[in-house]
PDB file of C-alpha atoms and ligand atoms in Angstrom:
ATOM      1  CA  MET A  30       0.172   0.110   0.021  1.00  0.00           C
ATOM      2  CA  GLU A  31       2.885   2.291   1.049  1.00  0.00           C
ATOM      3  CA  ILE A  32       4.739   1.669  -2.287  1.00  0.00           C
ATOM      4  CA  ILE A  33       1.385   2.430  -4.343  1.00  0.00           C
ATOM      5  CA  ASP A  34       1.273   5.597  -2.702  1.00  0.00           C
ATOM      6  CA  ALA A  35       4.715   6.755  -2.987  1.00  0.00           C
ATOM      7  CA  GLN A  36       4.589   5.875  -6.651  1.00  0.00           C
ATOM      8  CA  ALA A  37       1.386   7.935  -6.979  1.00  0.00           C
ATOM      9  CA  GLN A  38       3.283  10.990  -5.178  1.00  0.00           C
ATOM     10  CA  MET A  39       6.350  10.568  -7.376  1.00  0.00           C
ATOM     11  CA  LYS A  40       3.932  10.740 -10.709  1.00  0.00           C
ATOM     12  CA  LYS A  41       2.266  13.767  -9.484  1.00  0.00           C
ATOM     13  CA  ARG A  42       6.120  15.411  -9.883  1.00  0.00           C
ATOM     14  CA  GLN A  43       6.480  14.347 -13.211  1.00  0.00           C
ATOM     15  CA  PRO A  44       6.633  17.065 -15.843  1.00  0.00           C
ATOM     16  CA  ILE A  45       3.891  18.295 -18.109  1.00  0.00           C
ATOM     17  CA  GLY A  46       5.020  17.676 -21.749  1.00  0.00           C
ATOM     18  CA  VAL A  47       3.899  20.494 -24.262  1.00  0.00           C
ATOM     19  CA  PHE A  48       5.097  20.183 -28.204  1.00  0.00           C
ATOM     20  CA  ASP A  49       4.484  21.977 -31.105  1.00  0.00           C
ATOM     21  CA  SER A  50       6.077  22.203 -34.703  1.00  0.00           C
ATOM     22  CA  GLY A  51       8.406  24.999 -33.574  1.00  0.00           C
ATOM     23  CA  VAL A  52       8.511  27.525 -30.922  1.00  0.00           C
ATOM     24  CA  GLY A  53       4.973  28.718 -31.223  1.00  0.00           C
ATOM     25  CA  GLY A  54       3.671  26.512 -28.492  1.00  0.00           C
ATOM     26  CA  ILE A  55       5.891  28.720 -26.173  1.00  0.00           C
ATOM     27  CA  SER A  56       2.839  30.960 -26.232  1.00  0.00           C
ATOM     28  CA  VAL A  57       0.798  28.174 -24.640  1.00  0.00           C
ATOM     29  CA  LEU A  58       3.560  27.239 -22.315  1.00  0.00           C
ATOM     30  CA  LYS A  59       3.258  30.592 -20.939  1.00  0.00           C
ATOM     31  CA  GLU A  60      -0.141  30.384 -19.915  1.00  0.00           C
ATOM     32  CA  LEU A  61       0.491  26.974 -18.577  1.00  0.00           C
ATOM     33  CA  ILE A  62       3.120  28.364 -16.305  1.00  0.00           C
ATOM     34  CA  ARG A  63       1.128  31.402 -15.237  1.00  0.00           C
ATOM     35  CA  ILE A  64      -1.783  29.211 -13.966  1.00  0.00           C
ATOM     36  CA  MET A  65       0.433  26.297 -12.815  1.00  0.00           C
ATOM     37  CA  PRO A  66       3.811  27.783 -11.488  1.00  0.00           C
ATOM     38  CA  ASN A  67       4.891  25.116  -9.226  1.00  0.00           C
ATOM     39  CA  GLU A  68       4.559  22.259 -11.953  1.00  0.00           C
ATOM     40  CA  ASN A  69       7.632  21.324 -14.093  1.00  0.00           C
ATOM     41  CA  TYR A  70       7.535  21.290 -17.804  1.00  0.00           C
ATOM     42  CA  ILE A  71       9.014  19.695 -20.767  1.00  0.00           C
ATOM     43  CA  TYR A  72       8.748  21.844 -24.012  1.00  0.00           C
ATOM     44  CA  PHE A  73       9.599  19.947 -27.229  1.00  0.00           C
ATOM     45  CA  GLY A  74       9.782  22.145 -30.562  1.00  0.00           C
ATOM     46  CA  ASP A  75      10.053  20.271 -33.841  1.00  0.00           C
ATOM     47  CA  SER A  76      11.560  23.162 -35.581  1.00  0.00           C
ATOM     48  CA  LYS A  77      13.460  20.978 -37.872  1.00  0.00           C
ATOM     49  CA  HIS A  78      10.152  19.852 -39.626  1.00  0.00           C
ATOM     50  CA  ALA A  79       8.266  23.210 -39.326  1.00  0.00           C
ATOM     51  CA  PRO A  80       6.051  24.403 -40.725  1.00  0.00           C
ATOM     52  CA  TYR A  81       3.226  21.638 -40.221  1.00  0.00           C
ATOM     53  CA  GLY A  82       0.394  23.908 -41.529  1.00  0.00           C
ATOM     54  CA  THR A  83       1.629  22.996 -45.218  1.00  0.00           C
ATOM     55  CA  LYS A  84       2.076  19.298 -44.741  1.00  0.00           C
ATOM     56  CA  THR A  85       0.035  16.456 -45.586  1.00  0.00           C
ATOM     57  CA  LEU A  86      -2.348  14.990 -43.035  1.00  0.00           C
ATOM     58  CA  GLU A  87      -0.379  11.753 -42.679  1.00  0.00           C
ATOM     59  CA  GLU A  88       3.148  13.783 -42.115  1.00  0.00           C
ATOM     60  CA  VAL A  89       1.663  15.954 -39.221  1.00  0.00           C
ATOM     61  CA  ARG A  90      -0.019  12.802 -37.777  1.00  0.00           C
ATOM     62  CA  ARG A  91       3.499  10.839 -37.990  1.00  0.00           C
ATOM     63  CA  LEU A  92       5.460  13.852 -36.373  1.00  0.00           C
ATOM     64  CA  SER A  93       2.714  14.243 -33.785  1.00  0.00           C
ATOM     65  CA  PHE A  94       2.850  10.827 -32.575  1.00  0.00           C
ATOM     66  CA  HIS A  95       6.658  10.880 -32.575  1.00  0.00           C
ATOM     67  CA  ASN A  96       6.795  14.220 -30.503  1.00  0.00           C
ATOM     68  CA  THR A  97       4.486  12.442 -27.955  1.00  0.00           C
ATOM     69  CA  ARG A  98       6.667   9.480 -27.611  1.00  0.00           C
ATOM     70  CA  ILE A  99       9.376  11.792 -27.112  1.00  0.00           C
ATOM     71  CA  LEU A 100       7.606  13.438 -24.086  1.00  0.00           C
ATOM     72  CA  LEU A 101       6.374  10.054 -22.833  1.00  0.00           C
ATOM     73  CA  GLU A 102       9.900   8.631 -22.727  1.00  0.00           C
ATOM     74  CA  GLU A 103      11.099  11.712 -20.721  1.00  0.00           C
ATOM     75  CA  GLY A 104       8.204  10.998 -18.171  1.00  0.00           C
ATOM     76  CA  ALA A 105       5.685  13.322 -19.209  1.00  0.00           C
ATOM     77  CA  LYS A 106       2.393  12.926 -16.866  1.00  0.00           C
ATOM     78  CA  GLY A 107       0.264  14.462 -19.511  1.00  0.00           C
ATOM     79  CA  VAL A 108       0.551  16.041 -23.004  1.00  0.00           C
ATOM     80  CA  VAL A 109      -0.418  19.566 -24.119  1.00  0.00           C
ATOM     81  CA  VAL A 110      -0.682  19.526 -28.020  1.00  0.00           C
ATOM     82  CA  ALA A 111       0.336  23.375 -28.218  1.00  0.00           C
ATOM     83  CA  CYS A 112      -0.430  23.619 -32.041  1.00  0.00           C
ATOM     84  CA  ASN A 113      -3.496  23.959 -33.799  1.00  0.00           C
ATOM     85  CA  THR A 114      -2.375  22.165 -36.558  1.00  0.00           C
ATOM     86  CA  ALA A 115      -1.319  18.865 -34.711  1.00  0.00           C
ATOM     87  CA  THR A 116      -4.544  19.125 -32.774  1.00  0.00           C
ATOM     88  CA  SER A 117      -6.888  19.214 -35.676  1.00  0.00           C
ATOM     89  CA  ALA A 118      -4.823  16.376 -37.410  1.00  0.00           C
ATOM     90  CA  ALA A 119      -3.810  14.103 -34.613  1.00  0.00           C
ATOM     91  CA  VAL A 120      -5.457  14.462 -31.339  1.00  0.00           C
ATOM     92  CA  ARG A 121      -8.243  12.465 -31.496  1.00  0.00           C
ATOM     93  CA  ILE A 122      -6.242   9.404 -32.468  1.00  0.00           C
ATOM     94  CA  MET A 123      -3.621  10.194 -29.927  1.00  0.00           C
ATOM     95  CA  ARG A 124      -6.426   9.851 -27.263  1.00  0.00           C
ATOM     96  CA  SER A 125      -7.389   6.417 -28.710  1.00  0.00           C
ATOM     97  CA  MET A 126      -3.783   5.498 -28.488  1.00  0.00           C
ATOM     98  CA  TYR A 127      -3.367   6.727 -24.714  1.00  0.00           C
ATOM     99  CA  PRO A 128      -6.671   6.468 -23.332  1.00  0.00           C
ATOM    100  CA  ALA A 129      -5.250   7.131 -19.704  1.00  0.00           C
ATOM    101  CA  LEU A 130      -3.244  10.121 -20.294  1.00  0.00           C
ATOM    102  CA  PRO A 131      -4.398  13.552 -20.017  1.00  0.00           C
ATOM    103  CA  ILE A 132      -4.031  15.034 -23.326  1.00  0.00           C
ATOM    104  CA  VAL A 133      -4.971  18.678 -24.284  1.00  0.00           C
ATOM    105  CA  GLY A 134      -5.144  19.992 -27.807  1.00  0.00           C
ATOM    106  CA  ILE A 135      -5.955  23.595 -28.779  1.00  0.00           C
ATOM    107  CA  GLU A 136      -8.307  25.070 -31.302  1.00  0.00           C
ATOM    108  CA  PRO A 137      -8.929  28.453 -32.675  1.00  0.00           C
ATOM    109  CA  ALA A 138     -10.922  30.767 -29.986  1.00  0.00           C
ATOM    110  CA  LEU A 139     -13.825  31.076 -32.279  1.00  0.00           C
ATOM    111  CA  LYS A 140     -16.151  30.883 -29.159  1.00  0.00           C
ATOM    112  CA  PRO A 141     -15.495  33.687 -27.151  1.00  0.00           C
ATOM    113  CA  ALA A 142     -14.923  35.731 -30.388  1.00  0.00           C
ATOM    114  CA  ALA A 143     -18.362  34.728 -31.734  1.00  0.00           C
ATOM    115  CA  LEU A 144     -20.143  35.486 -28.702  1.00  0.00           C
ATOM    116  CA  GLN A 145     -18.322  38.794 -27.546  1.00  0.00           C
ATOM    117  CA  LYS A 146     -21.280  40.725 -29.121  1.00  0.00           C
ATOM    118  CA  GLU A 147     -24.580  40.664 -31.149  1.00  0.00           C
ATOM    119  CA  HIS A 148     -23.363  39.173 -34.774  1.00  0.00           C
ATOM    120  CA  PRO A 149     -19.832  40.254 -34.824  1.00  0.00           C
ATOM    121  CA  LYS A 150     -17.288  40.019 -37.804  1.00  0.00           C
ATOM    122  CA  VAL A 151     -14.452  37.601 -36.984  1.00  0.00           C
ATOM    123  CA  LEU A 152     -11.264  37.117 -38.614  1.00  0.00           C
ATOM    124  CA  VAL A 153      -9.742  33.504 -38.001  1.00  0.00           C
ATOM    125  CA  MET A 154      -5.982  33.661 -38.741  1.00  0.00           C
ATOM    126  CA  ALA A 155      -4.349  30.127 -38.873  1.00  0.00           C
ATOM    127  CA  THR A 156      -2.428  27.573 -41.080  1.00  0.00           C
ATOM    128  CA  PRO A 157      -3.838  26.431 -44.393  1.00  0.00           C
ATOM    129  CA  MET A 158      -4.050  22.893 -42.841  1.00  0.00           C
ATOM    130  CA  THR A 159      -6.237  24.314 -39.697  1.00  0.00           C
ATOM    131  CA  VAL A 160      -8.734  26.044 -41.641  1.00  0.00           C
ATOM    132  CA  GLY A 161      -8.924  23.322 -44.234  1.00  0.00           C
ATOM    133  CA  GLN A 162      -9.403  20.446 -41.854  1.00  0.00           C
ATOM    134  CA  GLU A 163     -13.089  19.122 -40.825  1.00  0.00           C
ATOM    135  CA  LYS A 164     -12.511  20.048 -37.047  1.00  0.00           C
ATOM    136  CA  PHE A 165     -12.394  23.543 -38.194  1.00  0.00           C
ATOM    137  CA  GLY A 166     -15.411  22.941 -40.390  1.00  0.00           C
ATOM    138  CA  GLN A 167     -17.434  21.945 -37.442  1.00  0.00           C
ATOM    139  CA  LEU A 168     -16.358  24.785 -35.270  1.00  0.00           C
ATOM    140  CA  MET A 169     -17.469  27.151 -37.783  1.00  0.00           C
ATOM    141  CA  LYS A 170     -20.731  25.572 -38.388  1.00  0.00           C
ATOM    142  CA  ARG A 171     -21.405  25.906 -34.479  1.00  0.00           C
ATOM    143  CA  TYR A 172     -21.083  29.813 -34.776  1.00  0.00           C
ATOM    144  CA  GLU A 173     -21.867  30.815 -38.398  1.00  0.00           C
ATOM    145  CA  LYS A 174     -25.360  31.910 -37.300  1.00  0.00           C
ATOM    146  CA  LYS A 175     -24.074  34.020 -34.477  1.00  0.00           C
ATOM    147  CA  ALA A 176     -21.133  35.794 -36.199  1.00  0.00           C
ATOM    148  CA  ASP A 177     -19.680  36.544 -39.825  1.00  0.00           C
ATOM    149  CA  ILE A 178     -16.522  34.597 -39.912  1.00  0.00           C
ATOM    150  CA  TYR A 179     -13.550  35.162 -42.402  1.00  0.00           C
ATOM    151  CA  PRO A 180     -10.994  32.097 -42.291  1.00  0.00           C
ATOM    152  CA  LEU A 181      -7.628  33.442 -43.384  1.00  0.00           C
ATOM    153  CA  PRO A 182      -5.038  30.927 -44.207  1.00  0.00           C
ATOM    154  CA  CYS A 183      -1.530  32.637 -43.195  1.00  0.00           C
ATOM    155  CA  PRO A 184       1.205  30.487 -45.213  1.00  0.00           C
ATOM    156  CA  GLY A 185       4.656  32.060 -44.571  1.00  0.00           C
ATOM    157  CA  LEU A 186       3.655  33.877 -41.270  1.00  0.00           C
ATOM    158  CA  MET A 187       5.079  31.217 -38.583  1.00  0.00           C
ATOM    159  CA  GLU A 188       8.365  31.270 -40.282  1.00  0.00           C
ATOM    160  CA  PHE A 189       8.944  34.937 -39.214  1.00  0.00           C
ATOM    161  CA  ILE A 190       8.551  33.910 -35.557  1.00  0.00           C
ATOM    162  CA  GLU A 191      10.925  30.721 -36.027  1.00  0.00           C
ATOM    163  CA  ALA A 192      13.428  33.086 -37.212  1.00  0.00           C
ATOM    164  CA  GLY A 193      12.999  35.409 -34.189  1.00  0.00           C
ATOM    165  CA  ASP A 194      11.418  38.157 -36.211  1.00  0.00           C
ATOM    166  CA  LEU A 195       8.706  39.737 -33.975  1.00  0.00           C
ATOM    167  CA  ASP A 196       8.852  43.392 -35.025  1.00  0.00           C
ATOM    168  CA  SER A 197      10.665  44.009 -38.188  1.00  0.00           C
ATOM    169  CA  GLY A 198       9.608  45.975 -41.441  1.00  0.00           C
ATOM    170  CA  ARG A 199       9.247  42.832 -43.474  1.00  0.00           C
ATOM    171  CA  LEU A 200       6.973  41.391 -40.954  1.00  0.00           C
ATOM    172  CA  HIS A 201       4.818  44.613 -40.955  1.00  0.00           C
ATOM    173  CA  ALA A 202       4.870  44.278 -44.640  1.00  0.00           C
ATOM    174  CA  PHE A 203       3.791  40.788 -44.997  1.00  0.00           C
ATOM    175  CA  LEU A 204       0.897  41.362 -42.446  1.00  0.00           C
ATOM    176  CA  ARG A 205      -0.285  44.542 -43.736  1.00  0.00           C
ATOM    177  CA  GLU A 206      -0.583  42.897 -47.378  1.00  0.00           C
ATOM    178  CA  LEU A 207      -2.623  39.859 -45.725  1.00  0.00           C
ATOM    179  CA  LEU A 208      -4.978  41.666 -43.550  1.00  0.00           C
ATOM    180  CA  GLU A 209      -5.493  44.928 -45.590  1.00  0.00           C
ATOM    181  CA  PRO A 210      -8.549  43.390 -47.616  1.00  0.00           C
ATOM    182  CA  TYR A 211     -10.411  42.527 -44.436  1.00  0.00           C
ATOM    183  CA  LEU A 212      -9.770  46.292 -42.935  1.00  0.00           C
ATOM    184  CA  GLU A 213     -12.897  47.706 -44.640  1.00  0.00           C
ATOM    185  CA  LYS A 214     -15.197  44.840 -43.601  1.00  0.00           C
ATOM    186  CA  GLY A 215     -15.614  46.524 -40.287  1.00  0.00           C
ATOM    187  CA  LEU A 216     -13.914  43.720 -37.916  1.00  0.00           C
ATOM    188  CA  ASP A 217     -14.726  43.219 -34.338  1.00  0.00           C
ATOM    189  CA  SER A 218     -12.355  40.806 -33.478  1.00  0.00           C
ATOM    190  CA  VAL A 219      -9.261  38.734 -34.731  1.00  0.00           C
ATOM    191  CA  VAL A 220      -8.563  35.234 -33.639  1.00  0.00           C
ATOM    192  CA  LEU A 221      -5.229  33.966 -33.807  1.00  0.00           C
ATOM    193  CA  GLY A 222      -5.717  30.453 -34.629  1.00  0.00           C
ATOM    194  CA  CYS A 223      -1.831  29.297 -34.745  1.00  0.00           C
ATOM    195  CA  THR A 224       0.014  29.385 -31.566  1.00  0.00           C
ATOM    196  CA  HIS A 225       3.067  31.014 -33.393  1.00  0.00           C
ATOM    197  CA  TYR A 226       0.920  34.276 -33.918  1.00  0.00           C
ATOM    198  CA  PRO A 227       0.437  35.363 -30.459  1.00  0.00           C
ATOM    199  CA  PHE A 228       4.138  36.420 -30.806  1.00  0.00           C
ATOM    200  CA  ALA A 229       3.047  38.950 -33.733  1.00  0.00           C
ATOM    201  CA  ARG A 230       0.257  40.323 -31.715  1.00  0.00           C
ATOM    202  CA  LYS A 231       1.617  43.609 -31.279  1.00  0.00           C
ATOM    203  CA  VAL A 232       2.063  44.155 -35.080  1.00  0.00           C
ATOM    204  CA  ILE A 233      -1.307  42.424 -35.828  1.00  0.00           C
ATOM    205  CA  GLN A 234      -3.173  44.974 -33.260  1.00  0.00           C
ATOM    206  CA  GLU A 235      -1.215  47.947 -34.802  1.00  0.00           C
ATOM    207  CA  ILE A 236      -2.415  47.013 -38.477  1.00  0.00           C
ATOM    208  CA  VAL A 237      -6.003  46.168 -37.437  1.00  0.00           C
ATOM    209  CA  GLY A 238      -6.276  49.154 -34.744  1.00  0.00           C
ATOM    210  CA  GLY A 239      -6.844  49.141 -30.897  1.00  0.00           C
ATOM    211  CA  ARG A 240     -10.681  49.002 -31.160  1.00  0.00           C
ATOM    212  CA  ILE A 241     -10.445  45.328 -32.435  1.00  0.00           C
ATOM    213  CA  THR A 242     -10.235  42.627 -29.862  1.00  0.00           C
ATOM    214  CA  ILE A 243      -7.575  39.887 -30.535  1.00  0.00           C
ATOM    215  CA  PHE A 244      -8.405  36.310 -29.179  1.00  0.00           C
ATOM    216  CA  ASP A 245      -5.922  33.209 -28.807  1.00  0.00           C
ATOM    217  CA  GLY A 246      -6.751  29.936 -27.317  1.00  0.00           C
ATOM    218  CA  GLY A 247      -3.538  29.577 -24.963  1.00  0.00           C
ATOM    219  CA  GLY A 248      -5.406  30.537 -21.672  1.00  0.00           C
ATOM    220  CA  GLY A 249      -8.378  28.253 -22.280  1.00  0.00           C
ATOM    221  CA  THR A 250      -5.917  25.281 -23.193  1.00  0.00           C
ATOM    222  CA  ALA A 251      -4.024  26.189 -19.859  1.00  0.00           C
ATOM    223  CA  ARG A 252      -7.030  25.989 -17.981  1.00  0.00           C
ATOM    224  CA  GLU A 253      -8.416  22.700 -19.400  1.00  0.00           C
ATOM    225  CA  MET A 254      -5.052  20.963 -18.651  1.00  0.00           C
ATOM    226  CA  LYS A 255      -5.202  22.103 -15.183  1.00  0.00           C
ATOM    227  CA  ARG A 256      -8.870  20.802 -14.832  1.00  0.00           C
ATOM    228  CA  ARG A 257      -7.658  17.545 -16.394  1.00  0.00           C
ATOM    229  CA  LEU A 258      -4.547  17.103 -13.921  1.00  0.00           C
ATOM    230  CA  GLY A 259      -6.767  17.728 -11.059  1.00  0.00           C
ATOM    231  CA  ALA A 260      -9.609  15.361 -12.272  1.00  0.00           C
ATOM    232  CA  ALA A 261      -6.619  12.640 -12.475  1.00  0.00           C
ATOM    233  CA  ASN A 262      -5.188  13.726  -9.234  1.00  0.00           C
ATOM    234  CA  LEU A 263      -1.772  14.664 -10.753  1.00  0.00           C
ATOM    235  CA  LEU A 264      -1.556  18.018  -9.857  1.00  0.00           C
ATOM    236  CA  SER A 265       1.783  18.592  -8.450  1.00  0.00           C
ATOM    237  CA  PRO A 266       1.870  19.304  -4.408  1.00  0.00           C
ATOM    238  CA  SER A 267       5.220  21.384  -4.849  1.00  0.00           C
ATOM    239  CA  THR A 268       5.008  24.892  -3.561  1.00  0.00           C
ATOM    240  CA  GLU A 269       8.254  25.738  -5.136  1.00  0.00           C
ATOM    241  CA  THR A 270       8.609  27.264  -8.565  1.00  0.00           C
ATOM    242  CA  GLY A 271       8.910  24.563 -11.187  1.00  0.00           C
ATOM    243  CA  TRP A 272      11.338  24.195 -13.925  1.00  0.00           C
ATOM    244  CA  VAL A 273      11.248  24.151 -17.792  1.00  0.00           C
ATOM    245  CA  LYS A 274      13.496  22.254 -20.084  1.00  0.00           C
ATOM    246  CA  PHE A 275      13.499  23.119 -23.637  1.00  0.00           C
ATOM    247  CA  GLU A 276      14.150  20.578 -26.369  1.00  0.00           C
ATOM    248  CA  ASN A 277      14.261  21.210 -30.305  1.00  0.00           C
ATOM    249  CA  SER A 278      14.526  18.696 -32.993  1.00  0.00           C
ATOM    250  CA  LEU A 279      17.248  21.438 -34.323  1.00  0.00           C
ATOM    251  CA  ALA A 280      18.962  21.436 -31.011  1.00  0.00           C
ATOM    252  CA  THR A 281      20.844  24.277 -31.821  1.00  0.00           C
ATOM    253  CA  ARG A 282      22.226  26.808 -29.287  1.00  0.00           C
ATOM    254  CA  GLU A 283      20.395  29.734 -31.318  1.00  0.00           C
ATOM    255  CA  GLU A 284      17.281  27.770 -31.387  1.00  0.00           C
ATOM    256  CA  LEU A 285      17.260  27.048 -27.670  1.00  0.00           C
ATOM    257  CA  ALA A 286      18.356  30.683 -26.891  1.00  0.00           C
ATOM    258  CA  LEU A 287      15.180  31.775 -28.932  1.00  0.00           C
ATOM    259  CA  CYS A 288      13.072  29.400 -26.715  1.00  0.00           C
ATOM    260  CA  ARG A 289      14.132  31.071 -23.644  1.00  0.00           C
ATOM    261  CA  GLN A 290      13.602  34.727 -25.320  1.00  0.00           C
ATOM    262  CA  LEU A 291      10.080  33.973 -26.278  1.00  0.00           C
ATOM    263  CA  LEU A 292       9.228  32.749 -22.686  1.00  0.00           C
ATOM    264  CA  ASP A 293      10.528  35.820 -21.183  1.00  0.00           C
ATOM    265  CA  SER A 294       8.651  37.999 -23.925  1.00  0.00           C
ATOM    266  CA  LYS A 295       5.803  40.070 -22.827  1.00  0.00           C
TER     267      LYS A 295
HETATM  268  N1  DGL B 311       2.028  26.543 -34.174  1.00  0.00           N
HETATM  269  C1  DGL B 311       1.122  25.639 -35.266  1.00  0.00           C
HETATM  270  C2  DGL B 311      -0.330  25.797 -34.975  1.00  0.00           C
HETATM  271  O1  DGL B 311      -0.655  26.253 -33.892  1.00  0.00           O
HETATM  272  C3  DGL B 311       1.520  25.672 -36.489  1.00  0.00           C
HETATM  273  C4  DGL B 311       2.505  26.152 -37.266  1.00  0.00           C
HETATM  274  C5  DGL B 311       2.936  25.352 -38.279  1.00  0.00           C
HETATM  275  O2  DGL B 311       3.963  24.656 -38.242  1.00  0.00           O
HETATM  276  O3  DGL B 311       2.584  25.554 -39.750  1.00  0.00           O
HETATM  277  O4  DGL B 311      -0.964  25.718 -35.782  1.00  0.00           O
END
């Protein structure tokens, strides 16, 4: 009996695994740390194979299963799929592969944006794969009577963040060209449906104007993971600040330095 209890206590102190196609999921990691500061985290960024959003469904599934295996081998007690693209492609299958494991994915925060006011106009920025998937089609169907929804695939945007470019003239020009056609529609909100995009939030807000509300799914995903770990009795009892271990399939010094920089960014 005592041995079983000691094992259960040890399990609670195991890290939470988080993965993304690259550094974008650090926007979700920040939210996780904000609401669960005493947990430990392993963040795996698959920058070597980024972007996922323009790959085939099979490739994204294969890479997502691989990333999950890496995190489990390192002792993750639960996995956050901090990538909208990987979530839409693989999370359902992952849940059937690991039925006892708390697995939480992320999807575009369309609900709060669509319910923000009476029939708002909502722009959803995401990868080509996310907006093309059935999961997003179903999400849109749920809210299409409550809001005018404009899905906007943004190939090329995540690459700026992967390169550590959060504020250059080139990024401004790229986003301006992308967003310009929607500015005259009288948008009420923009949903950042890719975990890389919150790192470009400042530039996006500048272009769309301060009146428009920007939503992302990081906070909701972090709260859901806390709830799931609580339900499984897996929350850490530690009262000390936890640690974060970064791993990246590129494994270069620059990449790991960028991870730290993004974690510390405002
Ligand atoms: N960060 C990922 C997402 O949330 C995708 C970026 C990519 O690899 O294309 O969708």
